[in-house]
PDB file of C-alpha atoms in Angstrom:
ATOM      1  CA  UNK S  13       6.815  -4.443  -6.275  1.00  0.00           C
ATOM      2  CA  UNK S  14       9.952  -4.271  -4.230  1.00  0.00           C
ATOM      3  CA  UNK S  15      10.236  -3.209  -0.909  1.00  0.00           C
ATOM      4  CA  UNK S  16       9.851   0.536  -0.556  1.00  0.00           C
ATOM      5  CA  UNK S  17      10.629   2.918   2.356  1.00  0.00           C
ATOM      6  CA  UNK S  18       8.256   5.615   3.572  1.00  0.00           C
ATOM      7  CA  UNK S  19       8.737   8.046   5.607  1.00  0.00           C
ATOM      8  CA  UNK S  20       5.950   9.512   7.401  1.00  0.00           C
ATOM      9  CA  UNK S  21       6.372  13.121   9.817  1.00  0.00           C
ATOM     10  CA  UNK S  22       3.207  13.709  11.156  1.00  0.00           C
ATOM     11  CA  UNK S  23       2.318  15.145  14.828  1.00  0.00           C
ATOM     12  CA  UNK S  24      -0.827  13.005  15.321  1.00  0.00           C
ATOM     13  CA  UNK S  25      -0.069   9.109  16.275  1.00  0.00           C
ATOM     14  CA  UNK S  26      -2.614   8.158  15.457  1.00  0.00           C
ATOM     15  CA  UNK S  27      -2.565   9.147  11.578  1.00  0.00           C
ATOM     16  CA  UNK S  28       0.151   7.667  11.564  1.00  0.00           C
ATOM     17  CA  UNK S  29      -0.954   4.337  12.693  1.00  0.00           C
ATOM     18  CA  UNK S  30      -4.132   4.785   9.923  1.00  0.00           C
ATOM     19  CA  UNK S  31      -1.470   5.327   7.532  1.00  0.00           C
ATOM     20  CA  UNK S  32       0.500   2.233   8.568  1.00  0.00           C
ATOM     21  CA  UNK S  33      -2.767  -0.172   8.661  1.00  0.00           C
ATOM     22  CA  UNK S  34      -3.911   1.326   5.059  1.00  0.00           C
ATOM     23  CA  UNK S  35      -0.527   0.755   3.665  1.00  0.00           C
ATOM     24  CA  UNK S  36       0.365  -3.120   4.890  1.00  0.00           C
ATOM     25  CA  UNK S  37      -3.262  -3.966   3.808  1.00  0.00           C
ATOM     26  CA  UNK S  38      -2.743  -2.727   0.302  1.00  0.00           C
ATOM     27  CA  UNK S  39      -1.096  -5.714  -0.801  1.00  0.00           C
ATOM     28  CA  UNK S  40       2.331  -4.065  -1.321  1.00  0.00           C
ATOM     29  CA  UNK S  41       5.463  -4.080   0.583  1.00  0.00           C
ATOM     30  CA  UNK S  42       6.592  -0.968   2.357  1.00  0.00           C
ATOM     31  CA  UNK S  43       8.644  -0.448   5.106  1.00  0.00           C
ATOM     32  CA  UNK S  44       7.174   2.272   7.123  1.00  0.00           C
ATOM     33  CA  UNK S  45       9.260   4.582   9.342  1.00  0.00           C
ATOM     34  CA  UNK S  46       6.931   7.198  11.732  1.00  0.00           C
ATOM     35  CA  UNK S  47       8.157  10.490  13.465  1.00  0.00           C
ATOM     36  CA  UNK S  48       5.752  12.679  15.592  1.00  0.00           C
ATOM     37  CA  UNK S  49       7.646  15.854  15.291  1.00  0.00           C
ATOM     38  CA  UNK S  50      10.133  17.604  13.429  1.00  0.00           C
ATOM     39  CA  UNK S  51      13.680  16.909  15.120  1.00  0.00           C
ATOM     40  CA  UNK S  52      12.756  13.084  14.929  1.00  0.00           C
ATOM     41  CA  UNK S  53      11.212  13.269  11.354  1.00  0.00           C
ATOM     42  CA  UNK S  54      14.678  15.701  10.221  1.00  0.00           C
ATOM     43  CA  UNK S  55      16.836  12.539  11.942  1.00  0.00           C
ATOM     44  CA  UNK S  56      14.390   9.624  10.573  1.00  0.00           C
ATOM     45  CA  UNK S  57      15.246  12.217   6.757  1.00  0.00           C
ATOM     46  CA  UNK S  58      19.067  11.405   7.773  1.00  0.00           C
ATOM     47  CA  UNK S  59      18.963   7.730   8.407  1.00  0.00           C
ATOM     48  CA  UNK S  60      16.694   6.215   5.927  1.00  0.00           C
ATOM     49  CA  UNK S  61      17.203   6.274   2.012  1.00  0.00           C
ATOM     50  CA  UNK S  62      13.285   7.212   1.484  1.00  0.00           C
ATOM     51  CA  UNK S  63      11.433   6.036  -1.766  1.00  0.00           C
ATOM     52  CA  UNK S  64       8.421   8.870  -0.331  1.00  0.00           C
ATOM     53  CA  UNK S  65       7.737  11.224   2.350  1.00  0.00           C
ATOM     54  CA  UNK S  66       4.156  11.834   3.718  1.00  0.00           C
ATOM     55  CA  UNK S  67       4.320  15.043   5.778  1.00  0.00           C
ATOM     56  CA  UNK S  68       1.748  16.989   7.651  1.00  0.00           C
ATOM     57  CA  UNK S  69       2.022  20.974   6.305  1.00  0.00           C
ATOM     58  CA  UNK S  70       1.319  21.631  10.217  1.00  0.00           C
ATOM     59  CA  UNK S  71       3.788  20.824  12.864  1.00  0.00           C
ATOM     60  CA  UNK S  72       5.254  21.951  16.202  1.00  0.00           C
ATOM     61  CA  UNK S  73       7.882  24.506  15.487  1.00  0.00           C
ATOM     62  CA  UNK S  74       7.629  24.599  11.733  1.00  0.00           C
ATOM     63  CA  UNK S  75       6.088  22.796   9.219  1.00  0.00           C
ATOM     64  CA  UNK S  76       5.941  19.828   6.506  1.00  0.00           C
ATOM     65  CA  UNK S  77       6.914  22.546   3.669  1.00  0.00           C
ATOM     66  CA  UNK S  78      10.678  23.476   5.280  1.00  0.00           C
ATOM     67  CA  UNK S  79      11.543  19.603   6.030  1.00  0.00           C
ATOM     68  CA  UNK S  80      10.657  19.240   2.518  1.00  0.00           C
ATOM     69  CA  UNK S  81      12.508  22.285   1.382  1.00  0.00           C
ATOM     70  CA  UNK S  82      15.689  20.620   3.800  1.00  0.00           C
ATOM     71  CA  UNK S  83      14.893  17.303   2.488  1.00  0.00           C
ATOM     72  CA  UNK S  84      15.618  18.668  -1.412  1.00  0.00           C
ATOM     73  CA  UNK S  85      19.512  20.465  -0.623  1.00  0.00           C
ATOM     74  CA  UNK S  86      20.129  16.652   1.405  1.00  0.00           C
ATOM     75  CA  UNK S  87      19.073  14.352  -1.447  1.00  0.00           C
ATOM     76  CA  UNK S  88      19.270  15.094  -4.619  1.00  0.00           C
ATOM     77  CA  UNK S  89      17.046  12.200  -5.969  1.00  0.00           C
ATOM     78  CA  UNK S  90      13.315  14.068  -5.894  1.00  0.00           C
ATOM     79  CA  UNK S  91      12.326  11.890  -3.905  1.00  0.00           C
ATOM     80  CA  UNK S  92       7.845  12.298  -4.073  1.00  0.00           C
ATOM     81  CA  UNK S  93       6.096  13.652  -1.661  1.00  0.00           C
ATOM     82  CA  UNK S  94       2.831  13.670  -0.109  1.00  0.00           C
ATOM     83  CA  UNK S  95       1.339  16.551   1.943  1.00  0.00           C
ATOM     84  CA  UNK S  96      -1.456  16.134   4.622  1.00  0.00           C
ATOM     85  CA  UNK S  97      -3.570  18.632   6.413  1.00  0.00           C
ATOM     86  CA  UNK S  98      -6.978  19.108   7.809  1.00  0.00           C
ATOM     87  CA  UNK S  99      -7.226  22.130   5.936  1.00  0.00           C
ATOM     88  CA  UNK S 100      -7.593  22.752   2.568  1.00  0.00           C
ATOM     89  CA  UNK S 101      -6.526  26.237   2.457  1.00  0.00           C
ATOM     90  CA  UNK S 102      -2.600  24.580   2.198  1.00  0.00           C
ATOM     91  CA  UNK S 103      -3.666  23.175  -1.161  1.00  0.00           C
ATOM     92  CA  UNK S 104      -2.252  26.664  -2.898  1.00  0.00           C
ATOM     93  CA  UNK S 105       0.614  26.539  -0.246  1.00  0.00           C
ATOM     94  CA  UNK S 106       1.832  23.692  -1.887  1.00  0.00           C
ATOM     95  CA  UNK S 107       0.884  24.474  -5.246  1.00  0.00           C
ATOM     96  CA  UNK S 108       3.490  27.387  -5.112  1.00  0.00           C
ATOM     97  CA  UNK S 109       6.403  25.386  -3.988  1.00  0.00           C
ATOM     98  CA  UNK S 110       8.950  25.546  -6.078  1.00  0.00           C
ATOM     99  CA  UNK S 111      10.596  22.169  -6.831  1.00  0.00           C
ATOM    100  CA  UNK S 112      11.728  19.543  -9.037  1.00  0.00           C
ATOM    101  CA  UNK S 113      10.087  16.447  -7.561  1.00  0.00           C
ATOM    102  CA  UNK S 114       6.233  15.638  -7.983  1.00  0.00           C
ATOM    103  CA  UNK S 115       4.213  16.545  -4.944  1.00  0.00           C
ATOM    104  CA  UNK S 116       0.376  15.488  -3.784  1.00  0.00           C
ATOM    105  CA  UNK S 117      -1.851  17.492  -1.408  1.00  0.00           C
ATOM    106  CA  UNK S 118      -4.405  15.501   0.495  1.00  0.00           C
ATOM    107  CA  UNK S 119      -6.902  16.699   3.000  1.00  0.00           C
ATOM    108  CA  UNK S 120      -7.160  14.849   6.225  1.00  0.00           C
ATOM    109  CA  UNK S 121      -9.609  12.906   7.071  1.00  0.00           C
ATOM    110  CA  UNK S 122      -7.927  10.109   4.361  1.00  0.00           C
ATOM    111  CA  UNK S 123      -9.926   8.176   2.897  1.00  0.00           C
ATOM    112  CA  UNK S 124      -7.610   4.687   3.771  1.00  0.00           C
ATOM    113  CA  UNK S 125      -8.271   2.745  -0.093  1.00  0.00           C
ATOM    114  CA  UNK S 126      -7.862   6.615  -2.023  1.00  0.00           C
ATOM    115  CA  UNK S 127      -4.816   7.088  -0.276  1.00  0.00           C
ATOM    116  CA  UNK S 128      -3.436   3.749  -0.554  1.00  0.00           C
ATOM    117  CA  UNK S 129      -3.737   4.409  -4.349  1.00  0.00           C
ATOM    118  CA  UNK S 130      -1.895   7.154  -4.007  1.00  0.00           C
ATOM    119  CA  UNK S 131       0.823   6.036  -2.569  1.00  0.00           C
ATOM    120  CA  UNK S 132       1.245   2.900  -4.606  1.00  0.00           C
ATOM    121  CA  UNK S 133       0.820   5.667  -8.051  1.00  0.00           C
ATOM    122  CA  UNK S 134       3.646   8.280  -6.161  1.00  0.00           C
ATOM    123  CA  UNK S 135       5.598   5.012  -5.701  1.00  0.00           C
ATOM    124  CA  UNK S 136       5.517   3.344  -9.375  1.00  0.00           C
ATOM    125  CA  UNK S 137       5.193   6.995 -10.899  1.00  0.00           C
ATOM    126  CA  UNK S 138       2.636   4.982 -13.190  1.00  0.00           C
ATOM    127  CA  UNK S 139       1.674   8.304 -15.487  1.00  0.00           C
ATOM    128  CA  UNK S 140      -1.644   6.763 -16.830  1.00  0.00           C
ATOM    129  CA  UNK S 141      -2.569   6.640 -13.467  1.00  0.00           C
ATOM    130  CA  UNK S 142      -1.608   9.880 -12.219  1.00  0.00           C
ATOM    131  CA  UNK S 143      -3.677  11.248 -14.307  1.00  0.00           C
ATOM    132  CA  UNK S 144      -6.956   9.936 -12.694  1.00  0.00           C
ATOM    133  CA  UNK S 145      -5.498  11.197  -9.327  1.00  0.00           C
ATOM    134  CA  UNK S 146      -4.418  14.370  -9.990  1.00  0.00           C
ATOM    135  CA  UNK S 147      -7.836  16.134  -8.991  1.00  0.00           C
ATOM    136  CA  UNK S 148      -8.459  14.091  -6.053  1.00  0.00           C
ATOM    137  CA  UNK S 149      -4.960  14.304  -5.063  1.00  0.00           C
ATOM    138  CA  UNK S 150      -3.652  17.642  -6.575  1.00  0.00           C
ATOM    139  CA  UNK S 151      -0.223  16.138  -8.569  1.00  0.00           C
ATOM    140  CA  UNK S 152       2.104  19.242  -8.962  1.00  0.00           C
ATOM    141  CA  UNK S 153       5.119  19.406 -10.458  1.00  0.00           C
ATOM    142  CA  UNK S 154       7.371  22.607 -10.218  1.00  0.00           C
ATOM    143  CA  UNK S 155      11.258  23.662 -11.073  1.00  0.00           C
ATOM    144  CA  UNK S 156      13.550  23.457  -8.299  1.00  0.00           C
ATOM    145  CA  UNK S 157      14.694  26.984  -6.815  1.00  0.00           C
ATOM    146  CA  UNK S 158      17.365  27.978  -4.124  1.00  0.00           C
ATOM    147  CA  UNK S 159      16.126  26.658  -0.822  1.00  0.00           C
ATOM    148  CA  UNK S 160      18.329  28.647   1.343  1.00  0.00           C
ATOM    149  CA  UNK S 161      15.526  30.639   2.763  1.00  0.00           C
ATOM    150  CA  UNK S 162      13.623  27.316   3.383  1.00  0.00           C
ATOM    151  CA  UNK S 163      16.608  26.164   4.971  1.00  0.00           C
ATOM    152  CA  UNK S 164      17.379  28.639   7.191  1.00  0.00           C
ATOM    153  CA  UNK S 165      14.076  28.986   8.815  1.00  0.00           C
ATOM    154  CA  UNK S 166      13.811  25.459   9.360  1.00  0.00           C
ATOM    155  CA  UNK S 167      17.386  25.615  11.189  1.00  0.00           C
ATOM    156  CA  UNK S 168      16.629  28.813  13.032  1.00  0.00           C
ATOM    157  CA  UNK S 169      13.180  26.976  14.391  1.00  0.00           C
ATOM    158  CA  UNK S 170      15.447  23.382  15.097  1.00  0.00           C
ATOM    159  CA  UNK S 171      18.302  25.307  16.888  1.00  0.00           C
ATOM    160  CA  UNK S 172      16.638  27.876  18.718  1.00  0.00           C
ATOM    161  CA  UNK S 173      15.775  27.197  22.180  1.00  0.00           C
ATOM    162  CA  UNK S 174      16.520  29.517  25.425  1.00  0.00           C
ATOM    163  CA  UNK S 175      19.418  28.870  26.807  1.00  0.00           C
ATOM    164  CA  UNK S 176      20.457  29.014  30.446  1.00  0.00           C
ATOM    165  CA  UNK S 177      21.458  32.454  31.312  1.00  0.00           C
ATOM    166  CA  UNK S 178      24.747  32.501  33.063  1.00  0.00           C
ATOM    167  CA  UNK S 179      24.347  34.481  36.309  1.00  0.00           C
TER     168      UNK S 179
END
């Protein structure tokens, strides 16, 4: 397997770090790039030509589901991705998206060999082998809509800060 970038957005370090160990001791190469929040994980989106983005539904001033919904009208690839939460009740969340790339819902805590199996399956889009995942994992695949709404929320929460009133 060649080396593959991923691109993890997540607001807890330390999941991050779990994500990084699980990955280098799969056996596979990866180059792993980490962002806490959303500016950083929007700039990490610009630089780096991702093979998969793992990002938490939950962030500071907006979520996993608009940088996705950004990510799409950048790159035009599909590029996979994974969403993470500690609750369950953003399984249907993502479920409803509406796009033309295949995207996984896992609930934190991760277990580190599942989700290392995962990855490797998102990454080699090995269809015999999505198949076993797609309950533990929930593999959805949806048609690709206009993201402008998506787009402009995640904007309006980027760009909208108080600004120093002139007086």
């Amino acid at each position: 397997m060649s080396l593959k970038n991923v691109v993890i957005v997540d607001d807890d370090a330390s999941f991050i770090l779990l994500v990084k160990k699980a990955l280098e001791n799969s056996g596979n190469s990866y180059k792993i790039y980490g962002a806490n929040d959303i500016q950083a994980g929007f700039n990490l989106v610009l630089e780096v030509s991702a093979d998969l983005f793992i990002l938490d539904v939950q962030l500071p001033k907006s979520s996993g589901i608009n940088l996705s919904h950004a990510i799409d009208e950048l790159d035009k690839k599909s590029v996979p991705t994974i969403f993470v939460s500690g609750d369950k009740k953003y399984k249907q969340d993502i479920q409803d998206l509406n796009v033309d790339k295949d995207v996984w819902f896992v609930k934190k805590p991760i277990d580190t060999k599942e989700f290392s199996v995962v990855v490797d399956s998102c990454l080699n889009h090995a269809g015999d082998n999505l198949s076993t995942h797609k309950a533990m994992s929930g593999l959805l695949r949806r048609p690709k809509p206009i993201m402008i709404i998506g787009l402009f929320h995640l904007f309006c929460l980027l760009y909208t800060s108080p600004s120093p009133r002139d007086g």
